[in-house]
mmCIF file of C-alpha atoms in Angstrom:
data_model
loop_
_atom_site.group_PDB
_atom_site.id
_atom_site.type_symbol
_atom_site.label_atom_id
_atom_site.label_comp_id
_atom_site.label_asym_id
_atom_site.label_seq_id
_atom_site.Cartn_x
_atom_site.Cartn_y
_atom_site.Cartn_z
ATOM 1 C CA MET A 1 187.551 153.583 52.158
ATOM 2 C CA THR A 2 184.439 153.733 49.974
ATOM 3 C CA ARG A 3 181.667 151.308 49.207
ATOM 4 C CA LYS A 4 179.412 151.506 46.207
ATOM 5 C CA GLN A 5 175.655 151.534 46.480
ATOM 6 C CA PRO A 6 173.270 149.896 46.670
ATOM 7 C CA GLN A 7 173.678 149.546 50.400
ATOM 8 C CA THR A 8 171.093 147.716 52.472
ATOM 9 C CA VAL A 9 169.342 149.834 55.114
ATOM 10 C CA LEU A 10 167.012 148.544 57.831
ATOM 11 C CA VAL A 11 164.557 151.137 59.152
ATOM 12 C CA THR A 12 162.551 150.351 62.282
ATOM 13 C CA GLY A 13 159.126 151.874 62.845
ATOM 14 C CA ALA A 14 158.567 152.403 59.127
ATOM 15 C CA THR A 15 154.771 152.199 59.172
ATOM 16 C CA ALA A 16 154.301 155.934 59.781
ATOM 17 C CA GLY A 17 156.004 159.239 60.521
ATOM 18 C CA PHE A 18 159.771 159.490 60.464
ATOM 19 C CA GLY A 19 160.376 155.860 59.554
ATOM 20 C CA HIS A 20 157.955 155.971 56.634
ATOM 21 C CA ALA A 21 159.555 159.140 55.242
ATOM 22 C CA ILE A 22 163.096 157.805 55.772
ATOM 23 C CA ALA A 23 162.342 154.530 54.018
ATOM 24 C CA LEU A 24 160.722 156.282 51.048
ATOM 25 C CA LEU A 25 163.538 158.784 50.555
ATOM 26 C CA LEU A 26 166.355 156.268 50.910
ATOM 27 C CA ALA A 27 164.700 153.882 48.456
ATOM 28 C CA GLN A 28 164.325 156.763 46.033
ATOM 29 C CA GLN A 29 168.035 157.525 46.420
ATOM 30 C CA GLY A 30 169.019 153.971 45.478
ATOM 31 C CA TYR A 31 169.372 152.220 48.830
ATOM 32 C CA ARG A 32 167.833 148.777 49.307
ATOM 33 C CA VAL A 33 165.494 149.322 52.262
ATOM 34 C CA ILE A 34 164.149 146.802 54.752
ATOM 35 C CA ALA A 35 161.102 148.505 56.260
ATOM 36 C CA THR A 36 160.022 147.038 59.596
ATOM 37 C CA GLY A 37 157.068 147.563 61.890
ATOM 38 C CA ARG A 38 154.131 145.786 63.476
ATOM 39 C CA ARG A 39 151.484 146.707 60.866
ATOM 40 C CA GLN A 40 152.116 144.501 57.839
ATOM 41 C CA GLU A 41 149.476 146.181 55.689
ATOM 42 C CA ARG A 42 151.170 149.569 56.199
ATOM 43 C CA LEU A 43 154.497 148.074 55.183
ATOM 44 C CA GLU A 44 152.982 146.582 52.032
ATOM 45 C CA GLU A 45 151.478 149.948 51.130
ATOM 46 C CA LEU A 46 154.864 151.594 51.681
ATOM 47 C CA ALA A 47 156.609 149.104 49.407
ATOM 48 C CA ALA A 48 153.989 149.649 46.689
ATOM 49 C CA GLN A 49 154.321 153.420 46.985
ATOM 50 C CA ALA A 50 158.108 153.536 46.835
ATOM 51 C CA LYS A 51 160.085 154.402 43.735
ATOM 52 C CA GLY A 52 162.837 151.976 44.648
ATOM 53 C CA GLU A 53 163.458 148.668 46.352
ATOM 54 C CA ILE A 54 161.727 148.150 49.704
ATOM 55 C CA LEU A 55 161.334 144.845 51.524
ATOM 56 C CA PRO A 56 158.410 144.926 54.001
ATOM 57 C CA PHE A 57 159.321 142.891 57.093
ATOM 58 C CA LYS A 58 156.998 142.587 60.069
ATOM 59 C CA LEU A 59 158.868 143.098 63.349
ATOM 60 C CA ASP A 60 157.843 143.901 66.913
ATOM 61 C CA MET A 61 160.514 145.845 68.800
ATOM 62 C CA THR A 62 159.411 144.240 72.075
ATOM 63 C CA ASP A 63 159.894 140.672 70.758
ATOM 64 C CA ALA A 64 163.389 139.857 72.045
ATOM 65 C CA PRO A 65 163.719 136.418 70.337
ATOM 66 C CA ALA A 66 162.687 137.910 66.975
ATOM 67 C CA LEU A 67 165.241 140.709 67.325
ATOM 68 C CA ALA A 68 168.020 138.290 68.267
ATOM 69 C CA ALA A 69 167.211 136.057 65.291
ATOM 70 C CA LEU A 70 166.846 138.949 62.851
ATOM 71 C CA PRO A 71 170.041 138.526 60.794
ATOM 72 C CA GLN A 72 169.159 134.898 59.984
ATOM 73 C CA SER A 73 165.431 135.612 59.576
ATOM 74 C CA LEU A 74 165.872 138.063 56.715
ATOM 75 C CA PRO A 75 165.535 136.648 53.180
ATOM 76 C CA ALA A 76 168.603 135.623 51.202
ATOM 77 C CA GLY A 77 170.284 138.651 49.689
ATOM 78 C CA TRP A 78 169.071 140.934 52.490
ATOM 79 C CA GLN A 79 170.960 139.562 55.479
ATOM 80 C CA GLU A 80 173.992 141.850 55.261
ATOM 81 C CA VAL A 81 172.601 145.073 56.686
ATOM 82 C CA ASP A 82 174.918 148.033 56.079
ATOM 83 C CA VAL A 83 172.852 150.693 57.844
ATOM 84 C CA LEU A 84 170.526 150.397 60.831
ATOM 85 C CA VAL A 85 168.158 153.306 61.420
ATOM 86 C CA ASN A 86 166.834 152.946 64.964
ATOM 87 C CA ASN A 87 163.693 155.004 64.531
ATOM 88 C CA ALA A 88 160.997 152.999 66.353
ATOM 89 C CA GLY A 89 159.904 154.662 69.573
ATOM 90 C CA LEU A 90 156.978 156.293 71.273
ATOM 91 C CA ALA A 91 155.854 158.637 74.033
ATOM 92 C CA LEU A 92 152.861 157.880 76.216
ATOM 93 C CA GLY A 93 151.103 160.374 78.461
ATOM 94 C CA LEU A 94 152.031 163.722 79.961
ATOM 95 C CA GLU A 95 151.119 162.988 83.567
ATOM 96 C CA LYS A 96 153.409 163.875 86.434
ATOM 97 C CA ALA A 97 155.583 161.000 87.628
ATOM 98 C CA TRP A 98 153.419 160.179 90.651
ATOM 99 C CA GLU A 99 150.258 160.103 88.526
ATOM 100 C CA THR A 100 151.452 158.182 85.486
ATOM 101 C CA ASN A 101 150.413 154.721 84.370
ATOM 102 C CA LEU A 102 153.305 152.382 85.180
ATOM 103 C CA GLN A 103 152.501 150.273 82.108
ATOM 104 C CA ASP A 104 153.107 153.338 79.913
ATOM 105 C CA TRP A 105 156.572 153.692 81.437
ATOM 106 C CA GLN A 106 157.294 150.016 80.887
ATOM 107 C CA ARG A 107 156.161 150.152 77.262
ATOM 108 C CA MET A 108 158.342 153.186 76.515
ATOM 109 C CA ILE A 109 161.372 151.521 78.089
ATOM 110 C CA ALA A 110 160.684 148.257 76.238
ATOM 111 C CA THR A 111 160.524 150.003 72.862
ATOM 112 C CA ASN A 112 162.756 153.075 73.135
ATOM 113 C CA VAL A 113 165.531 151.448 75.147
ATOM 114 C CA THR A 114 165.418 147.657 75.289
ATOM 115 C CA GLY A 115 164.283 147.102 71.711
ATOM 116 C CA MET A 116 166.819 149.572 70.378
ATOM 117 C CA VAL A 117 169.791 147.967 72.131
ATOM 118 C CA GLU A 118 168.679 144.434 71.245
ATOM 119 C CA ILE A 119 168.356 145.090 67.514
ATOM 120 C CA THR A 120 171.657 146.977 67.542
ATOM 121 C CA ARG A 121 173.330 144.031 69.268
ATOM 122 C CA ALA A 122 171.846 141.680 66.664
ATOM 123 C CA LEU A 123 173.079 143.577 63.596
ATOM 124 C CA LEU A 124 176.300 145.192 64.826
ATOM 125 C CA PRO A 125 178.511 142.051 64.763
ATOM 126 C CA GLY A 126 177.927 141.687 61.029
ATOM 127 C CA MET A 127 178.917 145.300 60.399
ATOM 128 C CA VAL A 128 182.077 144.911 62.458
ATOM 129 C CA ALA A 129 182.985 141.627 60.736
ATOM 130 C CA ARG A 130 182.588 143.281 57.317
ATOM 131 C CA ASN A 131 184.275 146.454 58.638
ATOM 132 C CA TRP A 132 181.534 148.586 57.150
ATOM 133 C CA GLY A 133 178.328 150.045 58.488
ATOM 134 C CA HIS A 134 176.414 152.865 60.109
ATOM 135 C CA VAL A 135 174.029 152.946 63.074
ATOM 136 C CA VAL A 136 171.684 155.937 63.156
ATOM 137 C CA ALA A 137 169.428 156.453 66.180
ATOM 138 C CA LEU A 138 166.537 158.868 66.535
ATOM 139 C CA GLY A 139 166.846 160.643 69.847
ATOM 140 C CA SER A 140 164.976 163.773 70.881
ATOM 141 C CA THR A 141 165.571 167.189 72.356
ATOM 142 C CA ALA A 142 163.531 165.755 75.256
ATOM 143 C CA GLY A 143 166.651 163.786 76.142
ATOM 144 C CA THR A 144 168.468 167.075 76.811
ATOM 145 C CA TYR A 145 165.831 169.610 77.870
ATOM 146 C CA PRO A 146 163.389 168.396 80.563
ATOM 147 C CA TYR A 147 159.758 169.436 80.673
ATOM 148 C CA PRO A 148 156.814 168.445 82.896
ATOM 149 C CA GLY A 149 155.403 165.057 81.966
ATOM 150 C CA SER A 150 158.442 163.966 79.974
ATOM 151 C CA ASN A 151 159.822 161.847 82.854
ATOM 152 C CA VAL A 152 160.461 158.378 81.360
ATOM 153 C CA TYR A 153 160.175 159.468 77.725
ATOM 154 C CA GLY A 154 162.898 162.070 78.192
ATOM 155 C CA ALA A 155 164.991 159.602 80.169
ATOM 156 C CA SER A 156 164.668 157.007 77.417
ATOM 157 C CA LYS A 157 165.932 159.492 74.832
ATOM 158 C CA ALA A 158 168.809 160.511 77.090
ATOM 159 C CA PHE A 159 169.680 156.814 77.196
ATOM 160 C CA VAL A 160 169.695 156.720 73.391
ATOM 161 C CA GLU A 161 172.125 159.642 73.297
ATOM 162 C CA GLN A 162 174.546 158.184 75.818
ATOM 163 C CA PHE A 163 174.341 154.678 74.372
ATOM 164 C CA MET A 164 175.285 156.018 70.950
ATOM 165 C CA ARG A 165 178.187 158.027 72.374
ATOM 166 C CA ASN A 166 179.549 154.908 74.027
ATOM 167 C CA LEU A 167 178.898 152.866 70.898
ATOM 168 C CA ARG A 168 181.041 155.312 68.949
ATOM 169 C CA SER A 169 183.847 154.790 71.474
ATOM 170 C CA ASP A 170 183.600 151.007 71.113
ATOM 171 C CA LEU A 171 183.777 151.350 67.335
ATOM 172 C CA LEU A 172 187.018 153.305 67.296
ATOM 173 C CA GLY A 173 189.291 151.684 64.714
ATOM 174 C CA LYS A 174 186.374 150.163 62.812
ATOM 175 C CA GLN A 175 184.816 151.507 59.626
ATOM 176 C CA VAL A 176 181.414 151.617 61.315
ATOM 177 C CA ARG A 177 179.811 154.956 62.083
ATOM 178 C CA ALA A 178 177.322 155.965 64.798
ATOM 179 C CA THR A 179 175.028 158.992 64.700
ATOM 180 C CA THR A 180 172.218 160.352 66.851
ATOM 181 C CA ILE A 181 169.602 162.701 65.393
ATOM 182 C CA ALA A 182 167.601 164.600 68.028
ATOM 183 C CA PRO A 183 164.593 166.493 66.665
ATOM 184 C CA GLY A 184 162.483 168.986 68.539
ATOM 185 C CA LEU A 185 158.856 169.847 67.759
ATOM 186 C CA CYS A 186 157.711 167.655 64.868
ATOM 187 C CA GLY A 187 154.327 167.405 63.206
ATOM 188 C CA GLY A 188 153.004 165.221 60.424
ATOM 189 C CA SER A 189 153.272 161.958 62.337
ATOM 190 C CA GLU A 190 151.278 159.852 64.780
ATOM 191 C CA PHE A 191 153.521 160.870 67.702
ATOM 192 C CA SER A 192 151.200 163.276 69.530
ATOM 193 C CA GLN A 193 148.062 161.284 68.798
ATOM 194 C CA VAL A 194 149.636 158.154 70.269
ATOM 195 C CA ARG A 195 150.872 160.133 73.252
ATOM 196 C CA LEU A 196 147.635 161.953 74.013
ATOM 197 C CA GLY A 197 145.134 159.411 72.696
ATOM 198 C CA ASP A 198 143.039 162.197 71.170
ATOM 199 C CA ALA A 199 143.256 163.571 67.620
ATOM 200 C CA THR A 200 141.973 167.030 68.584
ATOM 201 C CA LYS A 201 144.446 167.401 71.447
ATOM 202 C CA ALA A 202 147.206 166.209 69.121
ATOM 203 C CA GLU A 203 146.323 168.902 66.571
ATOM 204 C CA ASP A 204 146.385 171.547 69.313
ATOM 205 C CA VAL A 205 150.062 170.761 69.985
ATOM 206 C CA TYR A 206 150.992 172.291 66.623
ATOM 207 C CA LYS A 207 148.541 175.210 66.433
ATOM 208 C CA GLY A 208 150.253 178.445 65.473
ATOM 209 C CA THR A 209 153.552 176.708 64.739
ATOM 210 C CA HIS A 210 155.518 175.573 61.706
ATOM 211 C CA PRO A 211 157.027 172.372 63.122
ATOM 212 C CA LEU A 212 159.586 170.064 61.647
ATOM 213 C CA LEU A 213 158.112 167.385 59.380
ATOM 214 C CA PRO A 214 159.050 163.734 58.806
ATOM 215 C CA GLU A 215 160.531 164.729 55.461
ATOM 216 C CA ASP A 216 162.970 167.056 57.255
ATOM 217 C CA ILE A 217 164.170 164.172 59.410
ATOM 218 C CA ALA A 218 164.473 161.922 56.363
ATOM 219 C CA GLN A 219 166.601 164.526 54.555
ATOM 220 C CA THR A 220 168.880 164.735 57.586
ATOM 221 C CA VAL A 221 169.325 160.956 57.731
ATOM 222 C CA ALA A 222 170.069 160.882 54.005
ATOM 223 C CA TRP A 223 172.667 163.655 54.401
ATOM 224 C CA VAL A 224 174.427 161.861 57.246
ATOM 225 C CA LEU A 225 174.602 158.646 55.231
ATOM 226 C CA SER A 226 175.850 160.442 52.122
ATOM 227 C CA LEU A 227 179.002 161.843 53.708
ATOM 228 C CA PRO A 228 182.406 160.291 52.961
ATOM 229 C CA ALA A 229 183.279 157.214 54.999
ATOM 230 C CA HIS A 230 185.925 159.098 56.999
ATOM 231 C CA VAL A 231 183.311 161.534 58.339
ATOM 232 C CA ASN A 232 181.243 160.578 61.395
ATOM 233 C CA ILE A 233 178.463 162.929 62.479
ATOM 234 C CA ASN A 234 178.172 162.219 66.186
ATOM 235 C CA HIS A 235 175.034 164.195 66.967
ATOM 236 C CA VAL A 236 172.515 166.394 65.187
ATOM 237 C CA GLU A 237 170.103 168.492 67.253
ATOM 238 C CA MET A 238 167.413 170.164 65.182
ATOM 239 C CA MET A 239 164.397 172.334 66.010
ATOM 240 C CA PRO A 240 161.948 174.359 63.951
ATOM 241 C CA THR A 241 162.718 178.058 63.991
ATOM 242 C CA CYS A 242 159.554 178.601 66.057
ATOM 243 C CA GLN A 243 161.054 176.640 68.973
ATOM 244 C CA ALA A 244 163.836 177.237 71.477
ATOM 245 C CA SER A 245 164.813 175.694 74.792
ATOM 246 C CA ALA A 246 163.035 177.390 77.685
ATOM 247 C CA GLY A 247 164.761 178.971 80.652
ATOM 248 C CA LEU A 248 164.911 177.290 84.045
ATOM 249 C CA ALA A 249 161.547 177.199 85.788
ATOM 250 C CA VAL A 250 161.188 179.002 89.118
ATOM 251 C CA ASP A 251 158.324 178.530 91.591
ATOM 252 C CA ARG A 252 157.743 181.824 93.434
ATOM 253 C CA THR A 253 155.107 180.564 95.859
ATOM 254 C CA MET A 254 157.256 178.344 98.098
ATOM 255 C CA ALA A 255 158.587 181.219 100.188
ATOM 256 C CA GLU A 256 155.124 182.486 101.019
#
């Protein structure tokens, strides 16, 4: 089964980073893109910059009523969303679990987990009814490989991975695909600055490295969407060549 473009794609978190790059590239490739985020002025700038069709649409991923009403809230001609790119998410802090700010945990869960499942639940019935669609979720290698201070962020990305696996099982027999993309070290976005709250510390994260960039993630999303309808990419894990998973940590002082 094939479907001609233009398809309508909704990208969450499109005001910066991955979402911004994904929206730009997909619009350039002929998709009709609904770019969502909390900063309307950023969305307007994105739409003006794009060489293609982008609809800026202000949306807060922690606003449950707005997410539930999304299909009916979109303008006429944009309500049939073929592709949902669940990109919106954030990491806050690197403190150990007993030192962290509980509000940071709650905000990560509200955005990375609750918001993601609520918007998916809002748009998925339309895809199933039309028997056509694709849900792409941005996970992270942090959902697989733990590291100190990742606690709830890593857990939220592990949730994304398992949710998408189960979503794929539910969709068996439907022409609706489900894909998780899990990047490792990525620069060129607001991620580390938001997490650390300090531009200098954020820059230090990438010193001496050649990290992945938002454009690399956008190319991967575009590739996944471009494949024939009978091909479902379940999971893509990607790292820069300067990164690898570390070995298991061992504390050698406890026996002293």
